[in-house]
PDB file of C-alpha atoms in Angstrom:
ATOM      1  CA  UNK A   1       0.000   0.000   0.000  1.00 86.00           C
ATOM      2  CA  UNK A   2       1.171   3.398  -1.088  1.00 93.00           C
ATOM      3  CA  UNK A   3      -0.187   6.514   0.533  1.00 95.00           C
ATOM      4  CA  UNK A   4      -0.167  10.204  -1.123  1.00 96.00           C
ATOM      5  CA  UNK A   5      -1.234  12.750   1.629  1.00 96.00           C
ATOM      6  CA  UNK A   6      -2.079  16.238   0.237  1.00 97.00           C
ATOM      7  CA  UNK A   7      -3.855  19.437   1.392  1.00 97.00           C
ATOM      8  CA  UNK A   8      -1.900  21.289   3.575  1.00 97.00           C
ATOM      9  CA  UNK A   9      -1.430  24.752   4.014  1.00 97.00           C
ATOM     10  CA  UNK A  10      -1.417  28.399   5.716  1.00 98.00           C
ATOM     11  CA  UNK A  11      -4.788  29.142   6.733  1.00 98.00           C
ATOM     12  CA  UNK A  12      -6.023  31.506   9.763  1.00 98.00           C
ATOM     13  CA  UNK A  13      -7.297  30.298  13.304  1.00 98.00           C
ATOM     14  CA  UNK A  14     -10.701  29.482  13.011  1.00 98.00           C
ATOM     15  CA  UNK A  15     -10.300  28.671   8.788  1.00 98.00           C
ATOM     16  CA  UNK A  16     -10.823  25.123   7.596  1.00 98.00           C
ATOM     17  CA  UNK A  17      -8.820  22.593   5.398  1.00 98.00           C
ATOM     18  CA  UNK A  18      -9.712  19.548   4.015  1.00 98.00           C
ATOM     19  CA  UNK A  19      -6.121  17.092   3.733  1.00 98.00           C
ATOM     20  CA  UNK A  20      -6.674  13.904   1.307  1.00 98.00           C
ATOM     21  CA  UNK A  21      -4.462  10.858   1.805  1.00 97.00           C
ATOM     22  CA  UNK A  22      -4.804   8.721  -1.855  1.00 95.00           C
ATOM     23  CA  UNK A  23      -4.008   4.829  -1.130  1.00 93.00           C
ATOM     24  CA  UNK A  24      -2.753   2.751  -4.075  1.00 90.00           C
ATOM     25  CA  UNK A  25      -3.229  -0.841  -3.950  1.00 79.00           C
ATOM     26  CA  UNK A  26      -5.970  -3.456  -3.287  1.00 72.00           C
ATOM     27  CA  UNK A  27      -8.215  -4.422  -0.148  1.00 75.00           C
ATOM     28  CA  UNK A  28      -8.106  -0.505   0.806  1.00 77.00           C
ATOM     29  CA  UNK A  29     -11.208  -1.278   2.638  1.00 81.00           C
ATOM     30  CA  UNK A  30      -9.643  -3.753   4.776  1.00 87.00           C
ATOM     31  CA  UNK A  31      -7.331  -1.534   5.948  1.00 91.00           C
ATOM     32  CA  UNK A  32      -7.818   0.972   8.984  1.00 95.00           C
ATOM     33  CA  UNK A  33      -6.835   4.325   8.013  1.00 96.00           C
ATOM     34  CA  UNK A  34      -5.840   6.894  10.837  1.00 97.00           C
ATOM     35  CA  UNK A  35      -3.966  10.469  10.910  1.00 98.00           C
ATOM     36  CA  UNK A  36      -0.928  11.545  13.097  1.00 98.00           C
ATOM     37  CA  UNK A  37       0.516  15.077  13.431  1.00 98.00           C
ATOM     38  CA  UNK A  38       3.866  16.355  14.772  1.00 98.00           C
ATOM     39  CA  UNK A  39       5.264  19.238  15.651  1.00 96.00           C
ATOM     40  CA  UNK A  40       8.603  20.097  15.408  1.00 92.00           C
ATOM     41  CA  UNK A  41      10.480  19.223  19.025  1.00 95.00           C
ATOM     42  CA  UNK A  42       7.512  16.633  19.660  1.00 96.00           C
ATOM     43  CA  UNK A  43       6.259  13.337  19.398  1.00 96.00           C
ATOM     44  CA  UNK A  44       4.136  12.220  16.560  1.00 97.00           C
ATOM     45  CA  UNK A  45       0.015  12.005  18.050  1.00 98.00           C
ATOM     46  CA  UNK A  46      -2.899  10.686  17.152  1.00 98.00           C
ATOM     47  CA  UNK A  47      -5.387  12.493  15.460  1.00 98.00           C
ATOM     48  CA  UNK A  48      -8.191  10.255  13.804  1.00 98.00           C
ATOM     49  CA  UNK A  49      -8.832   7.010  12.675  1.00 98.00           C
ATOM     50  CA  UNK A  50     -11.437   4.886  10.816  1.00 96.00           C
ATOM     51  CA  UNK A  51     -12.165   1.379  10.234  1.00 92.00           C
ATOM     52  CA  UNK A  52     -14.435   0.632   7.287  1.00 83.00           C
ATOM     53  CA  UNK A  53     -14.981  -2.445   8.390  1.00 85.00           C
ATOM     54  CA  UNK A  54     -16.204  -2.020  11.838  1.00 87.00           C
ATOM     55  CA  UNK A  55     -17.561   1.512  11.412  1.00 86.00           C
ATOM     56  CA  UNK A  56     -15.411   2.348  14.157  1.00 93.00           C
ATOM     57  CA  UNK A  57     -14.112   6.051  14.335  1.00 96.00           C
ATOM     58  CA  UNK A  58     -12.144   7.825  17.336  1.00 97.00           C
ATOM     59  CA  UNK A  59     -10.884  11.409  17.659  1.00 98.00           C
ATOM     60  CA  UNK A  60      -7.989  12.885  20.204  1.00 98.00           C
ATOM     61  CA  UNK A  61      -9.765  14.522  22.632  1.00 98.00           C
ATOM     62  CA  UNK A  62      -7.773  17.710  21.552  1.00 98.00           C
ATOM     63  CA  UNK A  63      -9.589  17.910  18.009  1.00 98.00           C
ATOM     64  CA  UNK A  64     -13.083  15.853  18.755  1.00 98.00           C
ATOM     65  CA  UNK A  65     -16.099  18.166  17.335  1.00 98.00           C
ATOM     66  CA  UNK A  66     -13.718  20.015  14.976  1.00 98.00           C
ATOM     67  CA  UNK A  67     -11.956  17.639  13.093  1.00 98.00           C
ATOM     68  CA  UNK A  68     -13.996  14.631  11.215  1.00 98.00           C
ATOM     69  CA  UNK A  69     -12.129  11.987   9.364  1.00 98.00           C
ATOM     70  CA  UNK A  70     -14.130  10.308   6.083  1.00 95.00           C
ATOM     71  CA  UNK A  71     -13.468   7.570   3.401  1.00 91.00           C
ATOM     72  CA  UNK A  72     -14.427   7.272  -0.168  1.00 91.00           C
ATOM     73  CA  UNK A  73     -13.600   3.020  -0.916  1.00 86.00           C
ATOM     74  CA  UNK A  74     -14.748   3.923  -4.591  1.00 88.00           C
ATOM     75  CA  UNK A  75     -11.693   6.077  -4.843  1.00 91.00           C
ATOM     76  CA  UNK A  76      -8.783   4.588  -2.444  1.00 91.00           C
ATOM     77  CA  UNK A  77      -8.917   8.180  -0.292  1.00 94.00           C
ATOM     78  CA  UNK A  78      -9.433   9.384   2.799  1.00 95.00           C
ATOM     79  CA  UNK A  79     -10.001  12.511   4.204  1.00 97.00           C
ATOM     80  CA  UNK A  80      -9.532  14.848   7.130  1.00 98.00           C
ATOM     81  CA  UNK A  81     -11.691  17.809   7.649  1.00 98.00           C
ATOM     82  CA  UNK A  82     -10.458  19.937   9.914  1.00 98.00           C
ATOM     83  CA  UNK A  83     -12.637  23.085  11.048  1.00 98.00           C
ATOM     84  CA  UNK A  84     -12.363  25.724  13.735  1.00 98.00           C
ATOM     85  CA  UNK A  85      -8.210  24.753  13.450  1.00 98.00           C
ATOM     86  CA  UNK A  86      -6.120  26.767  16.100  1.00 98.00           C
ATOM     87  CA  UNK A  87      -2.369  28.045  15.973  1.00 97.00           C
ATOM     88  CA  UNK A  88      -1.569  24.522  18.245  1.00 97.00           C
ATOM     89  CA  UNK A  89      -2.999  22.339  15.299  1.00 98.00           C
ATOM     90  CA  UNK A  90       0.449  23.482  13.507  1.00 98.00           C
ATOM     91  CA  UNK A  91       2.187  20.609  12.531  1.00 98.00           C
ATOM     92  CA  UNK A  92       2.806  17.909   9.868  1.00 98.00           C
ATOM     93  CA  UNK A  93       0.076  15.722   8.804  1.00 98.00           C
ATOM     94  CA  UNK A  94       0.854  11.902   7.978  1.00 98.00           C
ATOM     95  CA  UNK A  95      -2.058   9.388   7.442  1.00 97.00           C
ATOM     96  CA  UNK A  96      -1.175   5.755   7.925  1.00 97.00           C
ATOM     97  CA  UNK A  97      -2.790   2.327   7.139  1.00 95.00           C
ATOM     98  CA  UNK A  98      -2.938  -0.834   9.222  1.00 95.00           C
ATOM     99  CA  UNK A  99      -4.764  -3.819  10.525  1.00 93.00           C
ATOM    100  CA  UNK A 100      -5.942  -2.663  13.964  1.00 94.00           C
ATOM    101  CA  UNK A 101      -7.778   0.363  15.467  1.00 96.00           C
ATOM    102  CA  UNK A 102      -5.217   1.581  17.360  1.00 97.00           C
ATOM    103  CA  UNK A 103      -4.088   5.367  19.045  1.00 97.00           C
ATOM    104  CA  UNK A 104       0.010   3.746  18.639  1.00 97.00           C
ATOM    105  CA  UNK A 105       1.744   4.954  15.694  1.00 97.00           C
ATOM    106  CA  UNK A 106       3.787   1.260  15.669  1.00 97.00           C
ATOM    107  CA  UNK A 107       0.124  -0.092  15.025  1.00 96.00           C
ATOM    108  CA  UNK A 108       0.449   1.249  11.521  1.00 97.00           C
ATOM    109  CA  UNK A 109       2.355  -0.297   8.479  1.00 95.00           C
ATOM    110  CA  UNK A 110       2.134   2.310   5.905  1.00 95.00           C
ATOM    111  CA  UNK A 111       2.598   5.726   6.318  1.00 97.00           C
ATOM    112  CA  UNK A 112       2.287   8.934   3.687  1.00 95.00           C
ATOM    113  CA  UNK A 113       5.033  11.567   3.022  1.00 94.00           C
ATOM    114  CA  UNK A 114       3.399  13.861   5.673  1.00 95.00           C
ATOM    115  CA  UNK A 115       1.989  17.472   4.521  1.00 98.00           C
ATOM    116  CA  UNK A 116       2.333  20.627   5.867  1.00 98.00           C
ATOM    117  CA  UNK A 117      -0.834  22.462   8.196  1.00 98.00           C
ATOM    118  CA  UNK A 118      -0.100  26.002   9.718  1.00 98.00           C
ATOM    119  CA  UNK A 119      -2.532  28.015  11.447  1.00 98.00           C
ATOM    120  CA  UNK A 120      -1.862  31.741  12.219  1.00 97.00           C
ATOM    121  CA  UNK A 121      -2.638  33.483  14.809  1.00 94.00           C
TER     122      UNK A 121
END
């Protein structure tokens, strides 16, 4: 599995952006897909995840009722809306693919190139 994360950017506190992580390869329903940030000087964190298979979806309590993660199986991708985003979301975005729901970043076996989401004060 090959993942393509895009949709960064500069965007004001309290703007939106919507990032898109584009999985190549079969059984990309099979697969639970999650997003991790980091900040420079920190650890990478969990953001979202979602498995298609369960229906199961769960949020960081630091971005719960902003942030809502999505899936589109007819076209490999999915997606991270991100509302109401605050100068602390800053960071690099990387989505990830593995077998279990899971809040670890070792859980996952694929990872994206990471994009770029700065928020302004």
């Amino acid at each position: 599995v090959q993942l393509q994360a895009s949709g960064g950017g500069l965007v004001q506190a309290g703007g939106s952006l919507r990032l898109s992580c584009a999985a190549s390869g079969r059984a990309f329903s099979s697969y639970v897909m999650a997003w991790f940030r980091q900040a420079p000087g920190k650890e990478r964190e969990f953001v979202a995840l979602n498995s298609w298979s369960s229906g199961y979806t769960n949020y960081a309590d630091s971005v719960k009722g902003r942030f809502t993660i999505s899936r589109d199986s007819a076209k490999n991708t999915v997606y991270l809306q991100m509302n109401s985003l605050k100068p602390e979301d800053t960071a690099v975005y990387y989505c990830a693919a593995g077998r279990i729901s899971s809040v670890s970043a070792r859980a996952y076996d694929y990872w994206g190139q990471g994009t770029q989401v700065t928020v302004s004060s």
